[in-house]
Coordinates of C-alpha atoms and ligand atoms in Angstrom, one line a residue:
M1 CA -21.4 -6.6 18.3
K2 CA -18.5 -7.6 16.1
K3 CA -15.7 -5.2 16.5
Y4 CA -13.1 -4.2 13.9
L5 CA -10.2 -1.8 14.3
V6 CA -7.5 0.1 12.4
I7 CA -4.5 0.7 14.6
G8 CA -1.6 3.1 14.0
N9 CA 0.1 6.2 15.2
P10 CA -0.9 8.8 14.2
I11 CA -4.4 7.6 13.2
E12 CA -6.7 10.7 13.2
H13 CA -6.5 10.9 9.4
S14 CA -7.4 7.3 8.7
L15 CA -10.4 7.0 6.4
S16 CA -10.7 3.2 6.9
P17 CA -13.6 3.5 9.4
L18 CA -15.6 5.5 6.9
V19 CA -15.1 2.9 4.2
H20 CA -15.8 -0.3 6.3
N21 CA -18.8 1.2 8.2
F22 CA -20.2 2.3 4.8
W23 CA -20.0 -1.4 3.7
F24 CA -21.4 -2.7 7.0
R25 CA -24.4 -0.5 6.4
K26 CA -24.7 -1.3 2.7
Y27 CA -24.6 -5.0 3.3
N28 CA -26.9 -5.0 6.4
L29 CA -24.1 -6.2 8.7
S30 CA -25.6 -4.0 11.5
D31 CA -23.9 -6.1 14.2
S32 CA -20.5 -4.9 13.0
N33 CA -18.6 -1.7 13.8
Y34 CA -15.2 -0.4 12.7
E35 CA -13.1 2.1 14.7
K36 CA -9.7 3.7 14.6
R37 CA -7.4 3.5 17.6
K38 CA -4.1 5.3 18.2
I39 CA -1.8 2.8 19.9
E40 CA 1.8 2.5 21.2
R41 CA 4.1 -0.3 20.3
I42 CA 3.5 -1.8 23.8
D43 CA -0.2 -2.4 22.9
L44 CA 0.5 -4.7 19.9
K45 CA 0.5 -7.9 21.8
N46 CA -2.7 -7.1 23.6
I47 CA -4.4 -6.3 20.2
V48 CA -3.3 -9.7 18.8
D49 CA -4.6 -11.4 22.0
Q50 CA -7.9 -9.8 21.6
V51 CA -8.2 -11.1 18.0
R52 CA -7.3 -14.6 19.4
N53 CA -10.0 -14.3 22.1
K54 CA -12.5 -13.1 19.5
K55 CA -13.0 -9.8 21.3
I56 CA -11.9 -8.2 18.1
E57 CA -13.0 -9.7 14.7
G58 CA -10.5 -8.1 12.4
V59 CA -7.7 -5.5 12.5
N60 CA -6.1 -3.3 9.9
I61 CA -2.6 -2.0 10.7
T62 CA -1.1 1.1 9.4
V63 CA 2.0 3.2 9.9
P64 CA 4.3 2.6 11.8
F65 CA 3.3 -0.9 12.9
K66 CA 3.0 -3.0 9.7
K67 CA 6.3 -4.7 10.4
E68 CA 6.4 -4.4 14.1
I69 CA 3.3 -6.5 14.5
I70 CA 4.9 -9.6 13.0
P71 CA 6.6 -11.1 16.1
F72 CA 3.2 -11.3 17.8
L73 CA 1.5 -13.2 15.0
D74 CA 1.2 -17.0 14.6
S75 CA 1.8 -16.9 10.9
L76 CA 2.0 -14.8 7.8
K77 CA 0.2 -15.6 4.5
G78 CA 0.8 -14.7 0.9
D79 CA 2.2 -11.3 0.2
A80 CA 2.8 -10.7 3.9
Q81 CA 5.5 -13.3 3.7
L82 CA 7.2 -11.6 0.7
T83 CA 6.8 -8.1 1.9
L84 CA 7.2 -8.5 5.7
S85 CA 4.5 -5.9 5.9
V86 CA 1.1 -6.8 7.5
N87 CA -1.9 -4.6 7.1
T88 CA -4.7 -7.1 8.0
L89 CA -5.3 -9.6 10.8
C90 CA -7.7 -12.5 10.7
K91 CA -8.3 -15.4 13.0
N92 CA -8.3 -18.8 11.4
N93 CA -8.2 -22.2 13.4
N94 CA -7.2 -20.5 16.6
E95 CA -4.3 -18.8 14.8
V96 CA -3.9 -15.0 14.3
I97 CA -2.7 -14.6 10.8
G98 CA -1.1 -11.6 9.2
F99 CA -2.0 -10.7 5.6
N100 CA -1.0 -8.0 3.2
T101 CA -3.7 -6.6 1.0
D102 CA -1.7 -3.5 -0.1
T103 CA 0.0 -5.4 -2.9
K104 CA -3.1 -6.8 -4.4
G105 CA -4.9 -3.5 -3.8
F106 CA -2.2 -1.8 -5.8
K107 CA -2.4 -4.3 -8.6
N108 CA -6.2 -4.1 -8.7
S109 CA -6.0 -0.3 -9.1
L110 CA -3.8 -0.8 -12.2
K111 CA -5.9 -3.6 -13.7
N112 CA -9.0 -1.6 -13.2
E113 CA -7.6 1.3 -15.3
K114 CA -6.5 -1.3 -17.9
I115 CA -2.9 -0.5 -17.2
D116 CA -0.6 -3.2 -18.4
Y117 CA 2.2 -3.5 -15.9
K118 CA 3.8 -6.7 -17.1
N119 CA 7.2 -6.8 -18.9
K120 CA 7.7 -3.1 -18.2
N121 CA 10.4 -0.9 -16.7
I122 CA 9.5 0.3 -13.3
L123 CA 11.0 3.0 -11.1
I124 CA 10.1 2.8 -7.3
I125 CA 10.9 6.0 -5.5
G126 CA 11.4 5.5 -1.8
A127 CA 12.2 2.5 0.4
G128 CA 9.9 3.1 3.4
G129 CA 7.2 1.1 5.0
V130 CA 4.9 0.7 2.0
S131 CA 7.6 0.2 -0.6
S132 CA 7.9 -3.5 -0.2
S133 CA 4.2 -3.9 -1.0
I134 CA 4.7 -2.0 -4.3
L135 CA 7.9 -4.0 -5.1
A136 CA 6.0 -7.3 -4.6
A137 CA 3.4 -6.2 -7.2
F138 CA 6.2 -6.1 -9.8
V139 CA 8.7 -8.9 -9.0
K140 CA 6.7 -11.5 -10.9
S141 CA 6.5 -9.8 -14.3
A142 CA 8.5 -6.6 -14.6
K143 CA 11.3 -6.4 -17.1
K144 CA 13.4 -4.2 -14.8
I145 CA 12.8 -2.6 -11.5
Y146 CA 14.8 0.4 -10.3
I147 CA 14.7 1.5 -6.7
T148 CA 15.9 4.9 -5.5
N149 CA 15.9 6.2 -2.0
R150 CA 17.5 9.2 -0.2
T151 CA 19.0 6.7 2.2
R152 CA 20.7 4.2 -0.1
K153 CA 21.0 1.5 2.7
K154 CA 17.2 1.2 2.9
A155 CA 17.0 0.7 -0.9
D156 CA 19.7 -2.0 -0.7
E157 CA 17.6 -3.8 2.0
L158 CA 14.5 -3.6 -0.1
K159 CA 16.4 -5.0 -3.1
K160 CA 17.5 -7.9 -0.9
L161 CA 13.9 -8.6 0.1
G162 CA 12.8 -8.5 -3.5
E163 CA 15.6 -10.9 -4.5
V164 CA 14.1 -13.5 -2.2
S165 CA 10.9 -13.3 -4.3
L166 CA 12.8 -13.3 -7.6
T167 CA 14.7 -16.4 -6.5
L168 CA 11.5 -18.2 -5.5
L169 CA 10.0 -17.3 -8.9
G170 CA 13.1 -18.5 -10.8
R171 CA 13.9 -15.0 -12.1
K172 CA 17.3 -13.2 -12.2
K173 CA 18.4 -11.1 -9.3
E174 CA 19.6 -8.4 -11.7
I175 CA 16.0 -7.4 -12.5
I176 CA 16.2 -5.2 -9.4
E177 CA 18.7 -2.4 -9.4
V178 CA 19.3 0.3 -6.8
V179 CA 20.0 3.7 -8.2
D180 CA 21.6 6.6 -6.2
W181 CA 19.2 9.3 -5.2
G182 CA 19.1 12.0 -7.9
K183 CA 20.7 9.8 -10.6
T184 CA 18.6 9.3 -13.7
V185 CA 17.9 6.0 -15.4
E186 CA 16.4 4.9 -18.7
I187 CA 12.8 6.0 -19.3
C188 CA 10.5 3.8 -17.3
D189 CA 6.9 2.9 -18.0
I190 CA 5.6 3.2 -14.5
I191 CA 7.1 5.5 -11.8
V192 CA 5.7 5.1 -8.3
N193 CA 6.3 7.6 -5.5
T194 CA 6.2 5.7 -2.2
T195 CA 7.8 8.4 -0.2
S196 CA 6.0 10.8 2.1
I197 CA 7.0 13.8 0.1
G198 CA 3.9 15.6 -1.1
L199 CA 1.8 15.0 2.0
L200 CA 2.5 18.5 3.0
K201 CA 1.6 21.2 0.5
G202 CA 4.5 22.5 -1.6
E203 CA 6.8 19.6 -0.9
N204 CA 8.8 18.5 -3.9
L205 CA 10.8 15.4 -4.7
N206 CA 13.4 17.5 -6.6
L207 CA 14.1 14.6 -9.0
D208 CA 14.7 15.4 -12.7
F209 CA 12.0 14.0 -15.0
K210 CA 12.6 16.4 -17.9
K211 CA 13.1 13.5 -20.3
Y212 CA 9.5 12.4 -19.8
N213 CA 8.1 15.4 -21.7
N214 CA 5.2 14.0 -23.8
V215 CA 6.1 10.5 -22.9
N216 CA 3.2 8.1 -22.2
S217 CA 4.5 6.8 -18.9
L218 CA 2.4 6.5 -15.8
F219 CA 3.3 8.6 -12.7
Y220 CA 1.6 7.0 -9.7
D221 CA 1.7 8.7 -6.3
L222 CA 0.5 6.5 -3.4
I223 CA -0.5 9.7 -1.6
Y224 CA -4.2 10.6 -2.2
N225 CA -4.6 13.5 0.2
P226 CA -3.7 16.0 -1.4
K227 CA -5.3 14.6 -4.5
E228 CA -2.5 15.9 -6.7
T229 CA 0.9 16.2 -5.3
N230 CA 3.6 18.3 -7.1
F231 CA 4.9 14.9 -8.4
L232 CA 1.5 14.4 -10.2
K233 CA 1.0 18.1 -11.1
E234 CA 4.3 18.2 -12.9
A235 CA 3.7 14.8 -14.6
K236 CA 0.4 16.1 -15.9
L237 CA 2.0 19.2 -17.3
R238 CA 4.6 17.0 -19.1
G239 CA 1.8 15.1 -20.7
N240 CA 2.2 11.9 -18.7
K241 CA -0.5 9.7 -17.3
I242 CA -1.2 10.1 -13.6
M243 CA -2.9 8.2 -10.7
N244 CA -3.1 8.8 -7.0
G245 CA -3.4 6.3 -4.2
K246 CA -7.1 6.5 -3.6
M247 CA -8.1 3.4 -5.6
M248 CA -5.3 1.4 -4.1
F249 CA -6.6 2.4 -0.6
L250 CA -10.1 1.3 -1.5
W251 CA -9.0 -2.0 -3.0
Q252 CA -6.9 -2.9 -0.1
A253 CA -9.9 -2.3 2.1
Q254 CA -12.2 -4.2 -0.2
I255 CA -9.9 -7.3 0.0
A256 CA -9.7 -7.1 3.8
F257 CA -13.5 -6.7 4.1
Q258 CA -14.1 -9.8 2.0
M259 CA -11.6 -11.8 4.1
W260 CA -13.5 -10.8 7.3
T261 CA -17.1 -11.0 6.1
G262 CA -17.1 -13.1 2.9
V263 CA -18.9 -10.2 1.2
E264 CA -17.4 -8.9 -2.1
A265 CA -18.1 -5.3 -1.5
S266 CA -18.4 -3.0 -4.5
I267 CA -16.4 0.2 -4.9
D268 CA -19.2 2.4 -6.1
K269 CA -19.5 6.1 -6.9
E270 CA -21.1 6.9 -3.6
L271 CA -18.2 5.4 -1.7
I272 CA -15.6 7.2 -3.9
K273 CA -17.4 10.4 -3.3
L274 CA -17.5 9.8 0.4
L275 CA -13.7 10.0 0.5
E276 CA -13.7 13.4 -1.1
V277 CA -14.2 15.1 2.3
Ligands
LIG1 P1 6.7 5.2 6.3 O1 6.7 4.1 7.3 O2 5.6 6.2 6.6 O3 6.8 4.8 4.9 P2 9.4 5.7 6.3 O4 9.6 4.2 6.5 O5 10.2 6.6 7.1 O6 7.9 6.0 6.7 O7 9.5 6.1 4.8 C1 9.3 7.3 4.3 C2 9.9 7.4 2.9 O8 9.9 8.7 2.4 C3 11.4 6.9 2.9 O9 11.7 6.4 1.6 C4 12.1 8.2 3.1 O10 13.4 8.2 2.7 P3 14.6 7.8 3.7 O11 14.6 6.3 3.8 O12 15.9 8.4 3.2 O13 14.2 8.5 5.1 C5 11.3 9.1 2.2 N1 11.5 10.5 2.6 C6 10.9 11.2 3.6 N2 11.3 12.5 3.6 C7 12.1 12.7 2.5 C8 12.9 13.8 2.0 N3 12.8 15.0 2.5 N4 13.7 13.5 0.9 C9 13.7 12.3 0.3 N5 13.1 11.2 0.8 C10 12.3 11.4 1.9

């Protein structure tokens, strides 16, 4: 049996097993199985060792270990290097390698909706665990990226990380600007909520988006359960476009699945419906 895992803490709510086991069945990979496991920080080394020994074929990592796993890995590839956030482990030539499929998953979700995110003004709300993956999606081509976070210091750190990418790309550091929490900026084309506000019913960001009335901007919330946070409900009432994080979640899984199995799994209606539980 080939074993796959998603590790995190908490982990009960993870829908990753549902998705990957759906694909294992669909593509007749009956010798493969995907489970969720709640772990503690102390277990990280052991998990990586098990990937190295082929006891585990592949691992997804979720909150709060996407950064903490890094010291135990042999190397990081692609967006994992730029974001310092690892959500997927693979073994390659005896090395356990950390990948980040969140950034590409996010970009795919936009491309799939034919949303042009190049040369646009972007506002990233939050500077937590997932924010660097969103920032990485925009550094290459955004006109301007504003970051705002309740705790300014974390936004400053995220900006510094983004500046490394901008420098590598030969772009100006000034493209990223940190804005104090609650302060408004020029109208942006895409506004992404990367905070955890909205996970609980009734929670509200309390940011002022009045000037977006009837503006054709996209309000994107990475949260997909609940389906429509207040952030999205209010955007809809203002006449803005909205998206939740469901398709990003599915795309990040699709990319990891292909890395592990070589199968380019499809995100079909049946799968999308399966997540509506
Ligand atoms: P995770 O790893 O789940 O992303 P995190 O790193 O603590 O968790 O990030 C959560 C994000 O939601 C952060 O941007 C956090 O802001 P702070 O850095 O100021 O903590 C944001 N957040 C959570 N609760 C918030 C609240 N009540 N008001 C404003 N921002 C909040």
